[in-house]
Amino acid sequence: RMSRHAQQLRDHDINPCVAETDASRKCMDDHNYNKDMCTAYFLKYKSCRKFWHDVMMQRRRNGVKPEMPSAEERRKMLESMG
């Protein structure tokens, strides 16, 4: 059984970067933990985290709840951006 924290990290409504996390982890597994081989995955993960953190901070400043949009709401936001 996963810890509560681990479950939250897997929850698409809480963690907007589950796919990027999984891709980075898979890359590391596939390349015997040679970080140099996975730089692109790390950058994607980092930019995902930064983007959604900025969205969350803006929503917090504007008093929008929940601060992190749901997975469905995020999907619509990304689609509207092209």
mmCIF file of C-alpha atoms in Angstrom:
data_model
loop_
_atom_site.group_PDB
_atom_site.id
_atom_site.type_symbol
_atom_site.label_atom_id
_atom_site.label_comp_id
_atom_site.label_asym_id
_atom_site.label_seq_id
_atom_site.Cartn_x
_atom_site.Cartn_y
_atom_site.Cartn_z
ATOM 1 C CA ARG A 1 0.000 0.000 0.000
ATOM 2 C CA MET A 2 1.302 3.428 -0.949
ATOM 3 C CA SER A 3 1.771 6.126 1.669
ATOM 4 C CA ARG A 4 -0.664 9.022 1.590
ATOM 5 C CA HIS A 5 2.059 11.287 0.186
ATOM 6 C CA ALA A 6 2.876 8.794 -2.590
ATOM 7 C CA GLN A 7 -0.829 8.550 -3.451
ATOM 8 C CA GLN A 8 -1.062 12.343 -3.692
ATOM 9 C CA LEU A 9 1.915 12.408 -6.057
ATOM 10 C CA ARG A 10 0.047 9.924 -8.292
ATOM 11 C CA ASP A 11 -3.218 11.916 -8.134
ATOM 12 C CA HIS A 12 -3.646 13.849 -11.398
ATOM 13 C CA ASP A 13 -5.858 16.416 -9.646
ATOM 14 C CA ILE A 14 -3.078 17.223 -7.159
ATOM 15 C CA ASN A 15 0.068 16.693 -9.254
ATOM 16 C CA PRO A 16 -0.141 18.230 -12.739
ATOM 17 C CA CYS A 17 3.183 16.683 -13.759
ATOM 18 C CA VAL A 18 2.551 12.943 -13.245
ATOM 19 C CA ALA A 19 3.341 12.177 -16.913
ATOM 20 C CA GLU A 20 6.618 14.136 -16.792
ATOM 21 C CA THR A 21 7.577 12.439 -13.527
ATOM 22 C CA ASP A 22 6.918 9.017 -15.028
ATOM 23 C CA ALA A 23 8.831 9.830 -18.232
ATOM 24 C CA SER A 24 11.880 11.025 -16.241
ATOM 25 C CA ARG A 25 11.790 7.932 -14.055
ATOM 26 C CA LYS A 26 11.457 5.621 -17.071
ATOM 27 C CA CYS A 27 14.359 7.368 -18.808
ATOM 28 C CA MET A 28 16.526 6.876 -15.735
ATOM 29 C CA ASP A 29 15.557 3.196 -15.571
ATOM 30 C CA ASP A 30 16.204 2.735 -19.302
ATOM 31 C CA HIS A 31 19.625 4.419 -19.160
ATOM 32 C CA ASN A 32 20.937 2.802 -15.993
ATOM 33 C CA TYR A 33 20.537 6.052 -14.005
ATOM 34 C CA ASN A 34 22.836 8.051 -16.287
ATOM 35 C CA LYS A 35 21.354 11.520 -15.716
ATOM 36 C CA ASP A 36 23.095 12.958 -18.772
ATOM 37 C CA MET A 37 20.869 10.795 -20.992
ATOM 38 C CA CYS A 38 17.681 12.248 -19.484
ATOM 39 C CA THR A 39 18.308 16.002 -19.468
ATOM 40 C CA ALA A 40 15.406 16.706 -21.841
ATOM 41 C CA TYR A 41 12.996 14.824 -19.552
ATOM 42 C CA PHE A 42 14.239 16.733 -16.505
ATOM 43 C CA LEU A 43 13.792 20.054 -18.313
ATOM 44 C CA LYS A 44 10.235 19.123 -19.325
ATOM 45 C CA TYR A 45 9.452 18.165 -15.732
ATOM 46 C CA LYS A 46 10.985 21.381 -14.404
ATOM 47 C CA SER A 47 9.079 23.584 -16.836
ATOM 48 C CA CYS A 48 5.848 21.708 -16.039
ATOM 49 C CA ARG A 49 6.359 22.297 -12.308
ATOM 50 C CA LYS A 50 7.213 25.968 -12.850
ATOM 51 C CA PHE A 51 4.239 26.583 -15.147
ATOM 52 C CA TRP A 52 1.668 25.049 -12.781
ATOM 53 C CA HIS A 53 3.311 26.596 -9.706
ATOM 54 C CA ASP A 54 2.934 30.021 -11.354
ATOM 55 C CA VAL A 55 -0.730 29.257 -12.158
ATOM 56 C CA MET A 56 -1.301 28.156 -8.566
ATOM 57 C CA MET A 57 0.335 31.312 -7.131
ATOM 58 C CA GLN A 58 -1.763 33.531 -9.425
ATOM 59 C CA ARG A 59 -4.953 31.733 -8.341
ATOM 60 C CA ARG A 60 -3.923 32.082 -4.680
ATOM 61 C CA ARG A 61 -3.376 35.849 -5.165
ATOM 62 C CA ASN A 62 -6.793 36.108 -6.860
ATOM 63 C CA GLY A 63 -8.520 34.088 -4.126
ATOM 64 C CA VAL A 64 -9.486 31.292 -6.547
ATOM 65 C CA LYS A 65 -10.204 27.890 -4.973
ATOM 66 C CA PRO A 66 -8.923 25.312 -5.392
ATOM 67 C CA GLU A 67 -5.498 26.824 -5.931
ATOM 68 C CA MET A 68 -4.493 23.947 -8.216
ATOM 69 C CA PRO A 69 -6.983 23.484 -11.070
ATOM 70 C CA SER A 70 -8.389 19.961 -11.457
ATOM 71 C CA ALA A 71 -6.915 17.679 -14.120
ATOM 72 C CA GLU A 72 -9.911 18.381 -16.373
ATOM 73 C CA GLU A 73 -9.654 22.148 -15.873
ATOM 74 C CA ARG A 74 -5.895 22.040 -16.618
ATOM 75 C CA ARG A 75 -6.526 20.055 -19.811
ATOM 76 C CA LYS A 76 -8.985 22.746 -20.987
ATOM 77 C CA MET A 77 -6.536 25.544 -20.073
ATOM 78 C CA LEU A 78 -3.765 23.892 -22.107
ATOM 79 C CA GLU A 79 -6.077 23.294 -25.071
ATOM 80 C CA SER A 80 -7.133 26.942 -25.089
ATOM 81 C CA MET A 81 -3.448 27.916 -25.260
ATOM 82 C CA GLY A 82 -2.901 25.741 -28.339
#
